[in-house]
mmCIF file of C-alpha atoms in Angstrom:
data_model
loop_
_atom_site.group_PDB
_atom_site.id
_atom_site.type_symbol
_atom_site.label_atom_id
_atom_site.label_comp_id
_atom_site.label_asym_id
_atom_site.label_seq_id
_atom_site.Cartn_x
_atom_site.Cartn_y
_atom_site.Cartn_z
ATOM 1 C CA MET A 1 -26.145 -102.385 -37.336
ATOM 2 C CA LEU A 2 -28.888 -99.699 -37.742
ATOM 3 C CA SER A 3 -27.063 -97.611 -35.070
ATOM 4 C CA ARG A 4 -24.013 -97.619 -37.408
ATOM 5 C CA LEU A 5 -26.091 -96.667 -40.388
ATOM 6 C CA PHE A 6 -27.990 -93.765 -38.783
ATOM 7 C CA LYS A 7 -25.031 -92.580 -36.532
ATOM 8 C CA ARG A 8 -23.937 -88.917 -37.008
ATOM 9 C CA GLN A 9 -20.552 -88.457 -38.150
ATOM 10 C CA ARG A 10 -18.501 -86.579 -35.811
ATOM 11 C CA ALA A 11 -17.476 -83.257 -37.102
ATOM 12 C CA ILE A 12 -13.843 -82.565 -37.932
ATOM 13 C CA ASP A 13 -12.217 -80.093 -35.772
ATOM 14 C CA LEU A 14 -11.155 -77.207 -37.766
ATOM 15 C CA THR A 15 -10.033 -74.934 -34.962
ATOM 16 C CA ASP A 16 -6.420 -75.277 -35.879
ATOM 17 C CA LEU A 17 -7.202 -74.304 -39.415
ATOM 18 C CA TRP A 18 -9.265 -71.284 -38.279
ATOM 19 C CA HIS A 19 -6.216 -70.059 -36.294
ATOM 20 C CA ARG A 20 -3.926 -70.607 -39.094
ATOM 21 C CA ILE A 21 -6.136 -68.601 -41.379
ATOM 22 C CA VAL A 22 -5.943 -65.748 -38.790
ATOM 23 C CA ALA A 23 -2.195 -66.078 -38.407
ATOM 24 C CA ILE A 24 -1.678 -65.789 -42.071
ATOM 25 C CA ALA A 25 -3.942 -62.787 -42.205
ATOM 26 C CA ARG A 26 -1.943 -61.154 -39.572
ATOM 27 C CA GLU A 27 1.320 -61.774 -41.435
ATOM 28 C CA PRO A 28 3.265 -58.294 -41.463
ATOM 29 C CA HIS A 29 4.016 -58.419 -45.137
ATOM 30 C CA TRP A 30 0.304 -57.826 -46.052
ATOM 31 C CA TYR A 31 0.425 -54.581 -44.101
ATOM 32 C CA ALA A 32 4.212 -53.479 -44.560
ATOM 33 C CA SER A 33 4.668 -54.183 -48.232
ATOM 34 C CA ASP A 34 1.457 -55.468 -49.914
ATOM 35 C CA GLY A 35 -0.341 -52.129 -49.161
ATOM 36 C CA VAL A 36 -3.133 -53.340 -46.629
ATOM 37 C CA ALA A 37 -4.029 -50.841 -44.181
ATOM 38 C CA ASP A 38 -3.269 -52.065 -40.606
ATOM 39 C CA THR A 39 -6.712 -51.046 -39.268
ATOM 40 C CA VAL A 40 -9.828 -53.097 -37.976
ATOM 41 C CA GLU A 41 -11.044 -52.784 -41.508
ATOM 42 C CA GLY A 42 -7.976 -54.109 -43.209
ATOM 43 C CA ARG A 43 -7.452 -56.849 -40.749
ATOM 44 C CA PHE A 44 -10.945 -58.200 -41.495
ATOM 45 C CA ASP A 45 -10.326 -57.766 -45.306
ATOM 46 C CA MET A 46 -7.344 -59.982 -44.907
ATOM 47 C CA ILE A 47 -9.105 -62.627 -42.622
ATOM 48 C CA SER A 48 -11.887 -62.748 -45.301
ATOM 49 C CA ALA A 49 -9.373 -62.928 -48.125
ATOM 50 C CA VAL A 50 -7.577 -65.944 -46.686
ATOM 51 C CA MET A 51 -10.752 -67.517 -45.594
ATOM 52 C CA ALA A 52 -12.082 -67.046 -49.160
ATOM 53 C CA LEU A 53 -9.048 -68.777 -50.550
ATOM 54 C CA VAL A 54 -9.511 -71.725 -48.251
ATOM 55 C CA MET A 55 -13.248 -71.838 -49.147
ATOM 56 C CA ILE A 56 -12.469 -71.940 -52.813
ATOM 57 C CA ARG A 57 -10.144 -74.839 -52.179
ATOM 58 C CA PHE A 58 -12.981 -76.524 -50.322
ATOM 59 C CA GLU A 59 -15.244 -75.848 -53.307
ATOM 60 C CA ASP A 60 -12.701 -77.564 -55.698
ATOM 61 C CA GLU A 61 -12.539 -80.567 -53.545
ATOM 62 C CA GLY A 62 -16.478 -80.708 -53.072
ATOM 63 C CA ALA A 63 -15.883 -80.448 -49.383
ATOM 64 C CA ALA A 64 -19.009 -78.632 -48.409
ATOM 65 C CA GLN A 65 -19.190 -80.025 -44.900
ATOM 66 C CA HIS A 66 -15.794 -78.538 -44.209
ATOM 67 C CA ALA A 67 -16.905 -75.106 -45.594
ATOM 68 C CA ALA A 68 -19.975 -75.220 -43.338
ATOM 69 C CA ARG A 69 -17.890 -75.938 -40.264
ATOM 70 C CA LEU A 70 -15.271 -73.259 -41.154
ATOM 71 C CA THR A 71 -18.002 -70.898 -41.664
ATOM 72 C CA GLU A 72 -19.358 -71.525 -38.298
ATOM 73 C CA LEU A 73 -15.937 -70.939 -36.676
ATOM 74 C CA PHE A 74 -15.827 -67.601 -38.743
ATOM 75 C CA ILE A 75 -19.244 -66.573 -37.414
ATOM 76 C CA ASP A 76 -18.327 -67.562 -33.803
ATOM 77 C CA ASP A 77 -15.169 -65.403 -33.957
ATOM 78 C CA MET A 78 -16.624 -62.366 -35.619
ATOM 79 C CA ASP A 79 -19.582 -62.461 -33.288
ATOM 80 C CA GLY A 80 -17.312 -62.539 -30.351
ATOM 81 C CA GLN A 81 -15.089 -59.679 -31.678
ATOM 82 C CA LEU A 82 -18.091 -57.466 -32.340
ATOM 83 C CA ARG A 83 -19.422 -57.999 -28.823
ATOM 84 C CA GLU A 84 -15.951 -57.329 -27.396
ATOM 85 C CA ALA A 85 -15.995 -54.193 -29.156
ATOM 86 C CA GLY A 86 -19.006 -53.041 -27.570
ATOM 87 C CA VAL A 87 -21.592 -53.861 -30.196
ATOM 88 C CA GLY A 88 -25.042 -54.498 -28.655
ATOM 89 C CA ASP A 89 -27.107 -57.555 -28.917
ATOM 90 C CA LEU A 90 -29.724 -55.841 -31.158
ATOM 91 C CA VAL A 91 -27.149 -54.803 -33.704
ATOM 92 C CA VAL A 92 -24.902 -57.852 -33.667
ATOM 93 C CA GLY A 93 -27.256 -59.902 -36.121
ATOM 94 C CA LYS A 94 -27.260 -57.188 -38.632
ATOM 95 C CA ARG A 95 -23.609 -56.665 -38.691
ATOM 96 C CA MET A 96 -22.958 -60.471 -38.925
ATOM 97 C CA GLY A 97 -25.302 -60.383 -41.914
ATOM 98 C CA LYS A 98 -23.075 -57.668 -43.607
ATOM 99 C CA LEU A 99 -19.843 -59.462 -42.755
ATOM 100 C CA MET A 100 -21.235 -62.804 -44.130
ATOM 101 C CA ALA A 101 -22.264 -61.052 -47.418
ATOM 102 C CA ALA A 102 -18.730 -59.477 -47.622
ATOM 103 C CA LEU A 103 -17.206 -62.873 -47.350
ATOM 104 C CA GLY A 104 -19.585 -64.235 -49.904
ATOM 105 C CA GLY A 105 -18.698 -61.406 -52.259
ATOM 106 C CA ARG A 106 -14.901 -62.134 -51.836
ATOM 107 C CA ILE A 107 -15.218 -65.796 -52.393
ATOM 108 C CA GLY A 108 -16.967 -64.945 -55.712
ATOM 109 C CA ALA A 109 -14.605 -62.041 -56.515
ATOM 110 C CA TYR A 110 -11.338 -63.866 -55.645
ATOM 111 C CA ARG A 111 -12.444 -67.145 -57.520
ATOM 112 C CA GLU A 112 -13.104 -65.039 -60.555
ATOM 113 C CA GLY A 113 -9.779 -63.268 -60.248
ATOM 114 C CA LEU A 114 -7.861 -66.656 -59.771
ATOM 115 C CA SER A 115 -9.379 -68.084 -62.935
ATOM 116 C CA HIS A 116 -7.334 -65.805 -64.987
ATOM 117 C CA ALA A 117 -3.697 -66.407 -65.824
ATOM 118 C CA ASP A 118 -2.633 -62.963 -65.358
ATOM 119 C CA ASP A 119 -3.174 -60.970 -62.049
ATOM 120 C CA ASP A 120 -5.176 -57.980 -63.513
ATOM 121 C CA ALA A 121 -8.680 -59.397 -62.444
ATOM 122 C CA LEU A 122 -7.199 -60.501 -59.213
ATOM 123 C CA ALA A 123 -5.678 -57.129 -58.552
ATOM 124 C CA GLN A 124 -9.065 -55.525 -59.374
ATOM 125 C CA ALA A 125 -10.775 -57.732 -56.886
ATOM 126 C CA ALA A 126 -8.133 -56.946 -54.238
ATOM 127 C CA ARG A 127 -8.444 -53.299 -54.813
ATOM 128 C CA ARG A 128 -12.311 -53.325 -54.439
ATOM 129 C CA ASN A 129 -12.350 -55.707 -51.375
ATOM 130 C CA THR A 130 -9.471 -54.346 -49.175
ATOM 131 C CA THR A 131 -8.803 -51.417 -47.237
ATOM 132 C CA MET A 132 -5.536 -50.233 -48.635
ATOM 133 C CA ILE A 133 -3.099 -47.758 -47.054
ATOM 134 C CA ASP A 134 -2.980 -45.771 -50.399
ATOM 135 C CA PRO A 135 -6.482 -45.490 -51.869
ATOM 136 C CA ASP A 136 -4.969 -45.316 -55.260
ATOM 137 C CA ASP A 137 -3.033 -48.665 -54.845
ATOM 138 C CA ASP A 138 -3.894 -50.709 -57.881
ATOM 139 C CA GLY A 139 -3.869 -53.972 -55.883
ATOM 140 C CA THR A 140 -0.939 -55.768 -57.865
ATOM 141 C CA ARG A 141 1.090 -56.485 -54.845
ATOM 142 C CA MET A 142 -1.862 -57.863 -52.884
ATOM 143 C CA ALA A 143 -2.977 -59.905 -55.929
ATOM 144 C CA ALA A 144 0.562 -61.422 -56.229
ATOM 145 C CA GLY A 145 0.456 -62.257 -52.633
ATOM 146 C CA LEU A 146 -3.014 -64.007 -52.791
ATOM 147 C CA ARG A 147 -2.016 -65.924 -55.849
ATOM 148 C CA ARG A 148 1.189 -67.094 -54.100
ATOM 149 C CA LEU A 149 -1.031 -68.117 -50.891
ATOM 150 C CA MET A 150 -3.421 -69.900 -53.256
ATOM 151 C CA ALA A 151 -0.749 -72.008 -54.613
ATOM 152 C CA ASP A 152 0.489 -72.690 -51.070
ATOM 153 C CA ILE A 153 -3.207 -73.870 -50.138
ATOM 154 C CA ARG A 154 -3.572 -76.009 -53.146
ATOM 155 C CA ALA A 155 -0.169 -77.721 -52.641
ATOM 156 C CA VAL A 156 -1.307 -78.942 -49.244
ATOM 157 C CA GLU A 157 -2.956 -82.480 -49.057
ATOM 158 C CA MET A 158 -6.527 -81.892 -47.765
ATOM 159 C CA GLU A 159 -5.889 -83.995 -44.605
ATOM 160 C CA ASP A 160 -3.166 -81.578 -43.742
ATOM 161 C CA LEU A 161 -5.104 -78.428 -44.854
ATOM 162 C CA LEU A 162 -7.852 -79.543 -42.522
ATOM 163 C CA LYS A 163 -5.270 -79.469 -39.520
ATOM 164 C CA GLY A 164 -4.151 -76.008 -40.444
ATOM 165 C CA ASN A 165 -0.943 -77.062 -41.997
ATOM 166 C CA ILE A 166 -0.389 -74.455 -44.717
ATOM 167 C CA ALA A 167 3.286 -73.976 -45.454
ATOM 168 C CA ARG A 168 4.354 -70.218 -45.877
#
């Protein structure tokens, strides 16, 4: 009986969700029609934007344990990407700190932008947090895409979301 009380819960595998986040971030429309630059920076911006929307859903659900696990997957992947790009051990930690700060800032900016009925605040957040093809892009196309994606994320049952089943 005591072993059941103190037994650690097995962590839910969110690998499929992580892969779905990356797949959504790579959808061509973000780059072809929504104005995101198809560069390393632009792709990171999109991964962190989609990740931020999922994290906002987790916050809404009080699912901190899932947010923590998804963050671990984000860190593991970004760490691997940096090392693959030739970033040395001495610099990886510092870069990871910057990437995590960027993700945290985007979660706050997109949460705030989504809280408004119109897309003005969300467009401003998108413009500030995304490398755009045209530096003068006002972010409205990107904001509309993010709002549609957030609706898709919110429409999914939590159990399905955890499996990466986000309809698009």
